[in-house]
Amino acid sequence: MSKVSGKVALVTGGGQGIGQAIAERLHADGFKVAIADLNIDTAEKVAASLGGKAAGVIAVQVNVVDRDSVFAAVERTVTQFGGFDVIINNAGIAPSSPIEEITPESIEELFSVNFNGVVWGTQAATKAFRALGHGGKIISAASQAGHVGNPGIALYSATKFAVRGFTQTAAKDLAKYGITANTFAPGIVKTPLMENLAKKVASDAGMSEAWGWEQFTKGITLERLSEPSEVAGIVSFLAGPDSDYITGQSIVVDGGMVFN
Ligand SMILES: NC(=O)c1ccc[n+]([C@@H]2O[C@H](COP(=O)([O-])OP(=O)(O)OC[C@H]3O[C@@H](n4cnc5c(N)ncnc54)[C@H](O)[C@@H]3O)[C@@H](O)[C@H]2O)c1
């Protein structure tokens, strides 16, 4: 992709996994990057590894569940870098949720991070773009499980379907401000989130960790797991000028699990 000189992006959940890979890729693309995470230690570590403030990278603590916290993180990014162009609503959690074990609390827990966090990020970014007098790009994490219901993770799948639905309306409602909204939909990516899920599914079934991973790798056309950098490549495209005519879409990057 062409270098994006000096534009500003904020990545939630940027302290590890896919978010870290996105932060690294956007920085390489020429963005100034705010790495926003609940875990400020990992966010600071990633920021330092990319050269810190001098290299156009800051760490910001955020809890995406908390609307005020998300607005504060975006405002801090604008103050530090003097602009704001792209938000990546990437933070998410993925506990398993067998249908008969779902409770009001588990619904609240999953939706507050995976869905509400996207809503607050979309609002905060829209406010910043409009105050700065230009458009921008809103990019949120969906999943292949937000295209097809996945066994054992009903709530997670539901949050990701919700993110796609919200994004379609955001695209229509915010186009008049020059704002596009899209999602990326990864498959099975080698990250701490996926590792924890594979281990949990295996221990629930009394099977080995390798068996747990196999439950998720069956049916991947390319017959391998995804690297976080492969998801970051799609986010780079969605954050850059080559995707200016794309809005309201969910780009599946899953090695061929879901065929639309
Ligand atoms: N790993 C996969 O296979 C996969 C597949 C499809 C979609 N996704 C989605 O991609 C996104 C990133 O997943 P990952 O695998 O890198 O996860 P991960 O668990 O490795 O990293 C998630 C990051 O989000 C942060 N976070 C969690 N809750 C937060 C909160 N309330 N506020 C701010 N930060 C918070 C964590 O501290 C962590 O740094 C998620 O939305 C996930 O649902 C992942």
XYZ file of C-alpha atoms and ligand atoms in Angstrom:
304
model
C 0.000 0.000 0.000
C 1.088 3.578 -0.554
C 2.521 5.389 2.466
C -0.035 7.403 4.430
C 1.971 10.373 5.540
C 1.195 11.727 8.990
C -2.428 10.590 9.379
C -3.540 9.580 12.879
C -5.079 6.250 13.908
C -6.197 4.821 17.247
C -6.307 1.045 17.769
C -8.265 -0.369 20.713
C -6.907 -3.623 22.084
C -3.568 -2.645 20.553
C -1.477 -4.153 23.339
C -1.401 -7.704 21.962
C -2.658 -10.078 19.279
C -4.383 -8.681 16.196
C -4.458 -5.129 17.612
C -0.697 -5.141 18.092
C -0.183 -6.341 14.511
C -2.542 -3.589 13.283
C -0.637 -0.927 15.246
C 2.674 -2.154 13.832
C 1.345 -2.250 10.279
C -0.312 1.174 10.373
C 2.869 2.653 11.833
C 4.851 1.086 8.974
C 2.258 2.569 6.570
C 3.113 6.053 7.885
C 0.350 6.613 10.449
C 0.854 8.181 13.844
C -0.681 5.569 16.127
C -2.367 5.610 19.547
C -2.243 2.145 21.076
C -5.269 2.032 23.372
C -5.745 -0.897 25.720
C -7.212 -1.818 29.089
C -3.773 -3.198 29.843
C -1.553 -0.099 29.786
C 1.592 -2.184 30.379
C 1.252 -4.110 27.110
C 0.200 -0.938 25.263
C 3.304 0.878 26.541
C 5.527 -2.047 25.612
C 4.243 -2.065 22.033
C 4.515 1.744 21.814
C 8.114 1.622 23.080
C 9.001 -1.151 20.612
C 7.873 1.133 17.776
C 9.948 4.080 19.041
C 7.445 5.863 21.291
C 6.272 9.471 20.975
C 9.340 10.515 18.975
C 8.332 7.987 16.325
C 4.658 8.994 16.438
C 3.368 6.247 18.732
C 1.667 6.689 22.115
C 0.011 4.324 24.580
C -3.376 5.257 26.044
C -5.318 3.405 28.697
C -8.935 2.761 27.718
C -11.803 0.593 28.824
C -14.047 0.256 25.771
C -16.980 -0.709 28.010
C -16.936 2.831 29.395
C -18.212 5.494 26.963
C -16.385 8.351 28.737
C -13.126 6.411 28.698
C -13.345 5.907 24.922
C -14.130 9.583 24.293
C -11.199 10.574 26.568
C -8.812 8.261 24.675
C -9.787 9.790 21.324
C -9.519 13.335 22.721
C -6.073 12.578 24.141
C -4.966 11.256 20.762
C -6.174 14.434 19.016
C -4.334 16.576 21.594
C -1.101 14.584 21.306
C -0.999 14.331 17.510
C -3.080 17.330 16.395
C -5.372 15.257 14.178
C -7.511 12.152 13.919
C -8.327 10.117 10.816
C -8.992 6.455 11.604
C -10.332 4.435 14.538
C -9.889 0.683 14.742
C -12.453 -0.741 17.181
C -10.540 -3.967 17.689
C -10.780 -4.796 21.414
C -12.824 -7.922 22.057
C -13.268 -10.947 24.283
C -14.337 -14.477 23.391
C -15.409 -16.672 26.300
C -17.315 -19.788 25.282
C -21.083 -19.672 25.929
C -22.936 -22.983 25.782
C -26.600 -22.113 25.094
C -27.941 -23.523 28.361
C -25.364 -21.660 30.456
C -26.061 -18.145 29.143
C -27.035 -15.666 31.878
C -27.967 -11.974 31.928
C -24.446 -11.345 33.260
C -22.708 -13.229 30.448
C -24.765 -11.364 27.831
C -23.838 -8.060 29.476
C -20.154 -9.000 29.721
C -19.773 -9.920 26.056
C -21.958 -7.237 24.535
C -20.452 -4.453 26.670
C -16.977 -5.102 25.218
C -17.578 -6.477 21.719
C -20.622 -4.411 20.742
C -20.938 -1.396 23.052
C -17.208 -0.729 22.637
C -17.749 -0.403 18.872
C -20.671 1.987 19.414
C -18.633 4.241 21.747
C -15.643 4.155 19.393
C -17.850 5.086 16.438
C -19.403 7.980 18.354
C -16.086 9.295 19.693
C -14.420 9.115 16.279
C -17.391 10.817 14.581
C -17.243 13.645 17.112
C -13.500 14.106 16.507
C -13.757 13.944 12.694
C -16.563 16.508 12.663
C -14.766 18.845 15.086
C -11.683 18.673 12.860
C -13.834 19.477 9.819
C -13.113 16.376 7.748
C -14.226 12.793 7.226
C -12.560 9.640 8.453
C -12.618 5.875 8.601
C -14.230 3.648 11.215
C -12.977 0.054 11.112
C -14.301 -2.524 13.561
C -13.536 -6.138 14.401
C -16.185 -8.607 13.293
C -15.314 -12.279 12.730
C -16.125 -15.175 10.423
C -18.304 -16.080 13.443
C -20.215 -12.878 12.692
C -21.075 -14.274 9.244
C -21.982 -17.836 10.282
C -23.033 -18.933 13.772
C -20.204 -20.946 15.337
C -20.851 -23.841 17.750
C -20.187 -23.183 21.429
C -19.814 -19.423 21.109
C -23.393 -18.229 20.562
C -22.944 -14.951 22.408
C -19.658 -14.143 20.699
C -21.238 -14.831 17.290
C -24.222 -12.653 18.233
C -21.973 -9.712 19.168
C -20.151 -9.944 15.852
C -23.412 -10.112 13.843
C -24.448 -7.025 15.830
C -21.217 -5.220 14.934
C -21.903 -5.861 11.236
C -25.482 -4.624 11.527
C -24.449 -1.499 13.393
C -21.684 -0.842 10.866
C -24.075 -1.043 7.905
C -26.282 1.644 9.431
C -23.274 3.728 10.514
C -22.073 3.662 6.894
C -25.437 4.997 5.700
C -25.897 7.563 8.480
C -22.347 8.946 8.518
C -21.633 9.075 4.760
C -22.843 12.686 4.702
C -19.870 13.608 6.912
C -17.362 11.868 4.627
C -17.045 8.975 7.068
C -16.832 5.341 5.957
C -17.508 2.367 8.253
C -16.389 -1.197 7.592
C -15.515 -4.356 9.487
C -12.801 -6.963 9.093
C -13.773 -10.561 9.750
C -10.846 -12.791 10.710
C -10.922 -16.568 10.839
C -8.785 -18.428 13.364
C -5.821 -16.248 14.273
C -2.868 -17.211 16.465
C -3.443 -14.855 19.414
C -3.856 -15.187 23.200
C -7.665 -14.896 22.732
C -7.781 -17.893 20.409
C -5.341 -19.892 22.532
C -7.511 -19.434 25.625
C -10.641 -20.445 23.696
C -9.031 -23.581 22.211
C -7.770 -24.622 25.678
C -11.204 -24.045 27.261
C -13.065 -26.034 24.586
C -10.526 -28.860 25.025
C -10.723 -28.922 28.822
C -14.559 -28.772 28.734
C -14.494 -31.863 26.519
C -11.736 -33.570 28.554
C -9.479 -33.549 25.495
C -5.944 -32.328 24.683
C -5.082 -28.753 23.691
C -4.172 -30.016 20.201
C -7.697 -31.434 19.912
C -9.076 -28.044 20.974
C -7.187 -26.300 18.145
C -8.358 -28.959 15.672
C -11.981 -28.066 16.444
C -11.293 -24.610 15.033
C -8.967 -25.519 12.156
C -11.302 -28.058 10.529
C -12.821 -26.473 7.453
C -10.160 -23.851 6.728
C -9.657 -24.124 2.961
C -6.020 -22.996 3.156
C -5.443 -25.637 5.882
C -3.560 -23.387 8.285
C -4.182 -20.827 10.994
C -3.951 -17.106 10.315
C -1.070 -14.896 11.403
C -2.135 -11.601 13.032
C -0.168 -9.762 10.315
C -2.506 -11.209 7.657
C -5.466 -9.512 9.359
C -3.438 -6.318 9.746
C -2.892 -6.267 5.980
C -6.647 -6.008 5.382
C -6.956 -3.293 8.034
C -4.128 -1.415 6.316
C -6.154 -1.512 3.093
C -9.338 -0.354 4.884
C -7.424 2.462 6.631
C -5.730 3.697 3.473
C -6.859 5.556 0.343
C -7.278 2.433 -1.819
C -10.531 1.635 0.055
C -12.092 5.105 -0.206
C -15.037 3.750 -2.236
C -15.826 0.923 0.200
C -18.331 1.420 3.032
C -20.738 -0.723 5.030
C -18.820 -3.894 4.146
C -17.377 -6.761 6.127
C -14.159 -8.039 4.582
C -13.632 -11.700 5.414
C -9.987 -12.703 5.928
C -10.304 -16.325 7.056
C -8.372 -18.583 4.679
C -11.651 -19.718 3.110
C -14.007 -20.664 5.950
C -16.999 -18.550 4.959
C -18.004 -18.128 1.314
C -20.417 -15.281 0.657
N -8.030 -14.401 17.355
C -8.971 -14.777 16.498
O -8.951 -15.898 15.986
C -10.069 -13.827 16.114
C -10.962 -14.232 15.106
C -11.993 -13.379 14.728
C -12.120 -12.140 15.320
N -11.243 -11.763 16.288
C -11.456 -10.446 16.887
O -10.289 -9.662 16.762
C -10.176 -8.775 17.883
C -8.815 -8.951 18.539
O -8.702 -10.304 18.971
P -7.329 -10.936 19.499
O -7.386 -12.369 19.134
O -6.176 -10.112 19.100
O -7.578 -10.838 21.088
P -6.535 -10.770 22.308
O -7.258 -11.266 23.524
O -5.254 -11.423 21.960
O -6.293 -9.198 22.471
C -7.360 -8.357 22.824
C -6.839 -7.074 23.407
O -7.986 -6.295 23.778
C -7.783 -5.766 25.073
N -9.073 -5.557 25.743
C -9.930 -6.496 26.217
N -10.982 -5.916 26.812
C -10.791 -4.571 26.699
C -11.533 -3.446 27.137
N -12.670 -3.575 27.831
N -11.055 -2.219 26.844
C -9.886 -2.075 26.158
N -9.138 -3.097 25.750
C -9.586 -4.344 26.011
C -6.931 -6.796 25.807
O -6.239 -6.214 26.907
C -6.010 -7.266 24.690
O -4.847 -6.487 24.621
C -11.347 -9.120 18.810
O -12.422 -8.224 18.567
C -11.733 -10.512 18.377
O -13.076 -10.815 18.652
C -10.226 -12.574 16.707
